[in-house]
C-alpha cells in the first residue's frame, strides 16, 4: 500500500510540473516598455474613486445630522406651543380668567413666576377683545393669544412655541416656530 501511494504521488508531481512549468519561466514576466506607468495611473484612479465615495458618504451623514437636530428642535417647539395652549385653556376653563373684567388671581404656567397678561385689542370685559402673554417653560419661549368674541368660535387660543428662549428668537438662525390653536 505504501509503495502504491509513492507511485501515485510521483505521477501527480510529474503532471503538475508539466502543467505549470511553462507559465513560470523567468522570461515570461517582464514589462513591455509601452505599459510603464499604467500601474500608477490605475492606483490614482482607484484612490480618487475611493476618496469621492468617502466624501459623498460624509456629506450624506452630515445632512442627516442637521435633519435630526431640526426634527428635535421642531419637537421642542411643538411641545412648548402645546404646553402654552393647555395652560391658557386651564386658566380659561377652571378659573374663567380671560372672561372676567377683574380677575382676582394671578395665573402661572410651568413655574412659580406670574404671567404678565395684557389686553392687546379691545377692552377687557367688552367683547370682542384679545389678551396676550409670553412665558418660558423649560427655557423655550411661548407666546399665547386668547381672543374672546360674541360669534362662534367664542374663544380662540393661539399658542406659538419656539425652539429657543424669548431673547434669542430674533437672533438665532435655527429658531423654529410651531403653533397650536384651540377653538371653542
PDB file of C-alpha atoms in Angstrom:
ATOM      1  CA  UNK A   1       0.000   0.000   0.000  1.00  0.00           C
ATOM      2  CA  UNK A   2       2.830   2.359   0.881  1.00  0.00           C
ATOM      3  CA  UNK A   3       4.542   1.689  -2.407  1.00  0.00           C
ATOM      4  CA  UNK A   4       1.333   2.310  -4.279  1.00  0.00           C
ATOM      5  CA  UNK A   5       0.941   5.800  -2.650  1.00  0.00           C
ATOM      6  CA  UNK A   6       4.521   6.662  -3.555  1.00  0.00           C
ATOM      7  CA  UNK A   7       3.890   5.791  -7.189  1.00  0.00           C
ATOM      8  CA  UNK A   8       0.702   7.901  -7.267  1.00  0.00           C
ATOM      9  CA  UNK A   9       2.492  10.808  -5.599  1.00  0.00           C
ATOM     10  CA  UNK A  10       5.315  10.680  -8.139  1.00  0.00           C
ATOM     11  CA  UNK A  11       2.864  10.639 -11.032  1.00  0.00           C
ATOM     12  CA  UNK A  12       0.993  13.641  -9.551  1.00  0.00           C
ATOM     13  CA  UNK A  13       4.209  15.623  -9.125  1.00  0.00           C
ATOM     14  CA  UNK A  14       5.231  14.902 -12.677  1.00  0.00           C
ATOM     15  CA  UNK A  15       1.920  16.056 -14.091  1.00  0.00           C
ATOM     16  CA  UNK A  16       1.858  19.293 -12.036  1.00  0.00           C
ATOM     17  CA  UNK A  17       5.384  20.159 -13.164  1.00  0.00           C
ATOM     18  CA  UNK A  18       4.414  19.792 -16.786  1.00  0.00           C
ATOM     19  CA  UNK A  19       1.194  21.757 -16.324  1.00  0.00           C
ATOM     20  CA  UNK A  20       2.649  24.820 -14.592  1.00  0.00           C
ATOM     21  CA  UNK A  21       6.259  24.889 -15.694  1.00  0.00           C
ATOM     22  CA  UNK A  22       5.664  26.645 -18.993  1.00  0.00           C
ATOM     23  CA  UNK A  23       3.988  29.678 -17.342  1.00  0.00           C
ATOM     24  CA  UNK A  24       6.557  30.234 -14.572  1.00  0.00           C
ATOM     25  CA  UNK A  25       9.702  30.685 -16.589  1.00  0.00           C
ATOM     26  CA  UNK A  26      11.768  33.773 -15.699  1.00  0.00           C
ATOM     27  CA  UNK A  27      11.448  35.263 -19.175  1.00  0.00           C
ATOM     28  CA  UNK A  28       7.638  35.418 -19.170  1.00  0.00           C
ATOM     29  CA  UNK A  29       7.015  38.138 -16.571  1.00  0.00           C
ATOM     30  CA  UNK A  30       8.726  41.289 -17.774  1.00  0.00           C
ATOM     31  CA  UNK A  31       7.055  44.640 -18.509  1.00  0.00           C
ATOM     32  CA  UNK A  32       6.529  45.846 -22.008  1.00  0.00           C
ATOM     33  CA  UNK A  33       8.114  49.328 -22.379  1.00  0.00           C
ATOM     34  CA  UNK A  34       4.812  50.874 -23.620  1.00  0.00           C
ATOM     35  CA  UNK A  35       2.828  49.870 -20.487  1.00  0.00           C
ATOM     36  CA  UNK A  36       5.057  51.512 -17.872  1.00  0.00           C
ATOM     37  CA  UNK A  37       3.113  53.986 -15.650  1.00  0.00           C
ATOM     38  CA  UNK A  38      -0.162  52.142 -16.105  1.00  0.00           C
ATOM     39  CA  UNK A  39       0.015  50.882 -12.511  1.00  0.00           C
ATOM     40  CA  UNK A  40       0.410  54.414 -11.151  1.00  0.00           C
ATOM     41  CA  UNK A  41      -2.475  55.631 -13.305  1.00  0.00           C
ATOM     42  CA  UNK A  42      -4.678  52.779 -12.128  1.00  0.00           C
ATOM     43  CA  UNK A  43      -3.732  53.427  -8.477  1.00  0.00           C
ATOM     44  CA  UNK A  44      -4.535  57.144  -8.837  1.00  0.00           C
ATOM     45  CA  UNK A  45      -7.881  56.324 -10.428  1.00  0.00           C
ATOM     46  CA  UNK A  46      -8.837  53.878  -7.675  1.00  0.00           C
ATOM     47  CA  UNK A  47      -7.699  56.330  -4.964  1.00  0.00           C
ATOM     48  CA  UNK A  48      -9.778  59.154  -6.467  1.00  0.00           C
ATOM     49  CA  UNK A  49     -12.847  56.904  -6.669  1.00  0.00           C
ATOM     50  CA  UNK A  50     -12.454  55.845  -3.037  1.00  0.00           C
ATOM     51  CA  UNK A  51     -11.941  59.476  -1.972  1.00  0.00           C
ATOM     52  CA  UNK A  52     -15.045  60.598  -3.892  1.00  0.00           C
ATOM     53  CA  UNK A  53     -17.092  57.823  -2.325  1.00  0.00           C
ATOM     54  CA  UNK A  54     -15.837  58.782   1.155  1.00  0.00           C
ATOM     55  CA  UNK A  55     -16.687  62.453   0.636  1.00  0.00           C
ATOM     56  CA  UNK A  56     -20.183  61.522  -0.591  1.00  0.00           C
ATOM     57  CA  UNK A  57     -20.850  59.336   2.444  1.00  0.00           C
ATOM     58  CA  UNK A  58     -19.591  62.099   4.763  1.00  0.00           C
ATOM     59  CA  UNK A  59     -21.836  64.676   3.061  1.00  0.00           C
ATOM     60  CA  UNK A  60     -24.901  62.443   3.443  1.00  0.00           C
ATOM     61  CA  UNK A  61     -24.082  61.770   7.099  1.00  0.00           C
ATOM     62  CA  UNK A  62     -23.662  65.491   7.761  1.00  0.00           C
ATOM     63  CA  UNK A  63     -27.076  66.256   6.217  1.00  0.00           C
ATOM     64  CA  UNK A  64     -28.661  63.522   8.322  1.00  0.00           C
ATOM     65  CA  UNK A  65     -27.237  65.090  11.493  1.00  0.00           C
ATOM     66  CA  UNK A  66     -28.656  68.505  10.536  1.00  0.00           C
ATOM     67  CA  UNK A  67     -32.080  66.985   9.765  1.00  0.00           C
ATOM     68  CA  UNK A  68     -32.042  65.115  13.042  1.00  0.00           C
ATOM     69  CA  UNK A  69     -31.302  68.262  15.035  1.00  0.00           C
ATOM     70  CA  UNK A  70     -34.037  70.162  13.165  1.00  0.00           C
ATOM     71  CA  UNK A  71     -36.519  67.415  13.996  1.00  0.00           C
ATOM     72  CA  UNK A  72     -35.538  67.585  17.648  1.00  0.00           C
ATOM     73  CA  UNK A  73     -35.882  71.390  17.722  1.00  0.00           C
ATOM     74  CA  UNK A  74     -39.243  71.161  15.963  1.00  0.00           C
ATOM     75  CA  UNK A  75     -40.457  68.705  18.572  1.00  0.00           C
ATOM     76  CA  UNK A  76     -39.405  71.034  21.418  1.00  0.00           C
ATOM     77  CA  UNK A  77     -41.164  73.972  19.722  1.00  0.00           C
ATOM     78  CA  UNK A  78     -44.376  71.965  19.313  1.00  0.00           C
ATOM     79  CA  UNK A  79     -44.331  70.762  22.923  1.00  0.00           C
ATOM     80  CA  UNK A  80     -43.817  74.363  24.065  1.00  0.00           C
ATOM     81  CA  UNK A  81     -46.813  75.537  21.997  1.00  0.00           C
ATOM     82  CA  UNK A  82     -48.917  72.672  23.349  1.00  0.00           C
ATOM     83  CA  UNK A  83     -47.906  73.499  26.938  1.00  0.00           C
ATOM     84  CA  UNK A  84     -48.834  77.153  26.410  1.00  0.00           C
ATOM     85  CA  UNK A  85     -52.216  76.321  24.849  1.00  0.00           C
ATOM     86  CA  UNK A  86     -53.045  73.885  27.651  1.00  0.00           C
ATOM     87  CA  UNK A  87     -52.069  76.497  30.256  1.00  0.00           C
ATOM     88  CA  UNK A  88     -54.354  79.125  28.706  1.00  0.00           C
ATOM     89  CA  UNK A  89     -57.151  76.565  28.384  1.00  0.00           C
ATOM     90  CA  UNK A  90     -56.740  75.606  32.061  1.00  0.00           C
ATOM     91  CA  UNK A  91     -56.967  79.218  33.263  1.00  0.00           C
ATOM     92  CA  UNK A  92     -59.944  79.906  30.985  1.00  0.00           C
ATOM     93  CA  UNK A  93     -61.962  76.775  31.859  1.00  0.00           C
ATOM     94  CA  UNK A  94     -61.080  76.304  35.542  1.00  0.00           C
ATOM     95  CA  UNK A  95     -60.776  79.903  36.719  1.00  0.00           C
ATOM     96  CA  UNK A  96     -62.646  81.846  33.999  1.00  0.00           C
ATOM     97  CA  UNK A  97     -59.623  84.145  33.950  1.00  0.00           C
ATOM     98  CA  UNK A  98     -59.942  85.517  30.406  1.00  0.00           C
ATOM     99  CA  UNK A  99     -63.685  86.248  30.710  1.00  0.00           C
ATOM    100  CA  UNK A 100     -63.599  88.267  33.903  1.00  0.00           C
ATOM    101  CA  UNK A 101     -63.002  92.044  33.714  1.00  0.00           C
ATOM    102  CA  UNK A 102     -61.135  91.966  37.036  1.00  0.00           C
ATOM    103  CA  UNK A 103     -59.747  88.508  37.785  1.00  0.00           C
ATOM    104  CA  UNK A 104     -58.800  88.122  41.440  1.00  0.00           C
ATOM    105  CA  UNK A 105     -55.892  85.720  40.919  1.00  0.00           C
ATOM    106  CA  UNK A 106     -52.583  85.880  39.097  1.00  0.00           C
ATOM    107  CA  UNK A 107     -52.109  82.906  36.783  1.00  0.00           C
ATOM    108  CA  UNK A 108     -48.881  80.915  36.494  1.00  0.00           C
ATOM    109  CA  UNK A 109     -47.776  78.398  33.902  1.00  0.00           C
ATOM    110  CA  UNK A 110     -44.944  75.854  34.167  1.00  0.00           C
ATOM    111  CA  UNK A 111     -43.342  77.541  37.150  1.00  0.00           C
ATOM    112  CA  UNK A 112     -43.822  79.930  40.044  1.00  0.00           C
ATOM    113  CA  UNK A 113     -43.470  83.158  38.048  1.00  0.00           C
ATOM    114  CA  UNK A 114     -46.766  85.008  37.465  1.00  0.00           C
ATOM    115  CA  UNK A 115     -47.724  85.754  33.894  1.00  0.00           C
ATOM    116  CA  UNK A 116     -47.760  89.295  32.555  1.00  0.00           C
ATOM    117  CA  UNK A 117     -51.084  89.236  30.681  1.00  0.00           C
ATOM    118  CA  UNK A 118     -52.023  92.315  28.679  1.00  0.00           C
ATOM    119  CA  UNK A 119     -55.077  93.289  26.678  1.00  0.00           C
ATOM    120  CA  UNK A 120     -53.778  93.986  23.169  1.00  0.00           C
ATOM    121  CA  UNK A 121     -57.032  94.547  21.301  1.00  0.00           C
ATOM    122  CA  UNK A 122     -60.342  95.912  22.589  1.00  0.00           C
ATOM    123  CA  UNK A 123     -61.334  96.464  26.224  1.00  0.00           C
ATOM    124  CA  UNK A 124     -61.316  93.704  28.826  1.00  0.00           C
ATOM    125  CA  UNK A 125     -64.875  92.589  29.562  1.00  0.00           C
ATOM    126  CA  UNK A 126     -66.330  94.176  26.412  1.00  0.00           C
ATOM    127  CA  UNK A 127     -66.457  91.616  23.608  1.00  0.00           C
ATOM    128  CA  UNK A 128     -64.515  91.198  21.351  1.00  0.00           C
ATOM    129  CA  UNK A 129     -61.080  91.553  22.922  1.00  0.00           C
ATOM    130  CA  UNK A 130     -57.696  89.836  22.790  1.00  0.00           C
ATOM    131  CA  UNK A 131     -55.295  89.109  25.641  1.00  0.00           C
ATOM    132  CA  UNK A 132     -51.674  88.058  25.144  1.00  0.00           C
ATOM    133  CA  UNK A 133     -48.888  86.753  27.344  1.00  0.00           C
ATOM    134  CA  UNK A 134     -45.444  85.240  26.994  1.00  0.00           C
ATOM    135  CA  UNK A 135     -43.534  82.810  29.197  1.00  0.00           C
ATOM    136  CA  UNK A 136     -40.665  80.303  29.022  1.00  0.00           C
ATOM    137  CA  UNK A 137     -41.488  76.726  30.003  1.00  0.00           C
ATOM    138  CA  UNK A 138     -38.206  74.790  30.376  1.00  0.00           C
ATOM    139  CA  UNK A 139     -36.231  77.566  28.664  1.00  0.00           C
ATOM    140  CA  UNK A 140     -38.267  77.660  25.432  1.00  0.00           C
ATOM    141  CA  UNK A 141     -40.365  80.693  24.510  1.00  0.00           C
ATOM    142  CA  UNK A 142     -44.156  80.526  24.282  1.00  0.00           C
ATOM    143  CA  UNK A 143     -46.402  83.338  23.063  1.00  0.00           C
ATOM    144  CA  UNK A 144     -50.144  82.972  23.696  1.00  0.00           C
ATOM    145  CA  UNK A 145     -53.071  84.959  22.353  1.00  0.00           C
ATOM    146  CA  UNK A 146     -56.604  84.473  23.740  1.00  0.00           C
ATOM    147  CA  UNK A 147     -59.420  86.060  21.734  1.00  0.00           C
ATOM    148  CA  UNK A 148     -62.958  86.278  23.120  1.00  0.00           C
ATOM    149  CA  UNK A 149     -65.887  87.255  20.888  1.00  0.00           C
ATOM    150  CA  UNK A 150     -69.665  87.022  20.582  1.00  0.00           C
ATOM    151  CA  UNK A 151     -69.671  84.818  17.459  1.00  0.00           C
ATOM    152  CA  UNK A 152     -68.524  81.223  17.086  1.00  0.00           C
ATOM    153  CA  UNK A 153     -65.902  80.257  17.890  1.00  0.00           C
ATOM    154  CA  UNK A 154     -66.374  82.334  21.031  1.00  0.00           C
ATOM    155  CA  UNK A 155     -62.869  81.622  22.299  1.00  0.00           C
ATOM    156  CA  UNK A 156     -59.735  81.196  20.199  1.00  0.00           C
ATOM    157  CA  UNK A 157     -56.495  80.294  21.958  1.00  0.00           C
ATOM    158  CA  UNK A 158     -53.491  80.585  19.666  1.00  0.00           C
ATOM    159  CA  UNK A 159     -50.130  79.476  21.085  1.00  0.00           C
ATOM    160  CA  UNK A 160     -46.772  79.841  19.335  1.00  0.00           C
ATOM    161  CA  UNK A 161     -43.920  77.724  20.653  1.00  0.00           C
ATOM    162  CA  UNK A 162     -40.281  78.362  19.782  1.00  0.00           C
ATOM    163  CA  UNK A 163     -37.197  76.161  19.949  1.00  0.00           C
ATOM    164  CA  UNK A 164     -35.184  78.914  21.694  1.00  0.00           C
ATOM    165  CA  UNK A 165     -35.752  81.241  24.619  1.00  0.00           C
ATOM    166  CA  UNK A 166     -37.607  84.524  24.102  1.00  0.00           C
ATOM    167  CA  UNK A 167     -34.461  86.662  23.918  1.00  0.00           C
ATOM    168  CA  UNK A 168     -32.946  84.589  21.073  1.00  0.00           C
ATOM    169  CA  UNK A 169     -35.948  84.353  18.732  1.00  0.00           C
ATOM    170  CA  UNK A 170     -34.890  87.243  16.500  1.00  0.00           C
ATOM    171  CA  UNK A 171     -31.148  86.461  16.797  1.00  0.00           C
ATOM    172  CA  UNK A 172     -30.937  82.708  16.245  1.00  0.00           C
ATOM    173  CA  UNK A 173     -30.970  81.426  12.670  1.00  0.00           C
ATOM    174  CA  UNK A 174     -32.080  77.987  13.897  1.00  0.00           C
ATOM    175  CA  UNK A 175     -35.107  79.182  15.868  1.00  0.00           C
ATOM    176  CA  UNK A 176     -38.186  77.191  14.856  1.00  0.00           C
ATOM    177  CA  UNK A 177     -41.821  78.108  15.493  1.00  0.00           C
ATOM    178  CA  UNK A 178     -44.717  75.685  15.847  1.00  0.00           C
ATOM    179  CA  UNK A 179     -48.292  76.745  16.583  1.00  0.00           C
ATOM    180  CA  UNK A 180     -51.338  75.222  18.238  1.00  0.00           C
ATOM    181  CA  UNK A 181     -54.807  76.748  18.007  1.00  0.00           C
ATOM    182  CA  UNK A 182     -57.841  75.819  20.091  1.00  0.00           C
ATOM    183  CA  UNK A 183     -61.318  76.959  19.020  1.00  0.00           C
ATOM    184  CA  UNK A 184     -64.368  76.509  21.226  1.00  0.00           C
TER     185      UNK A 184
END
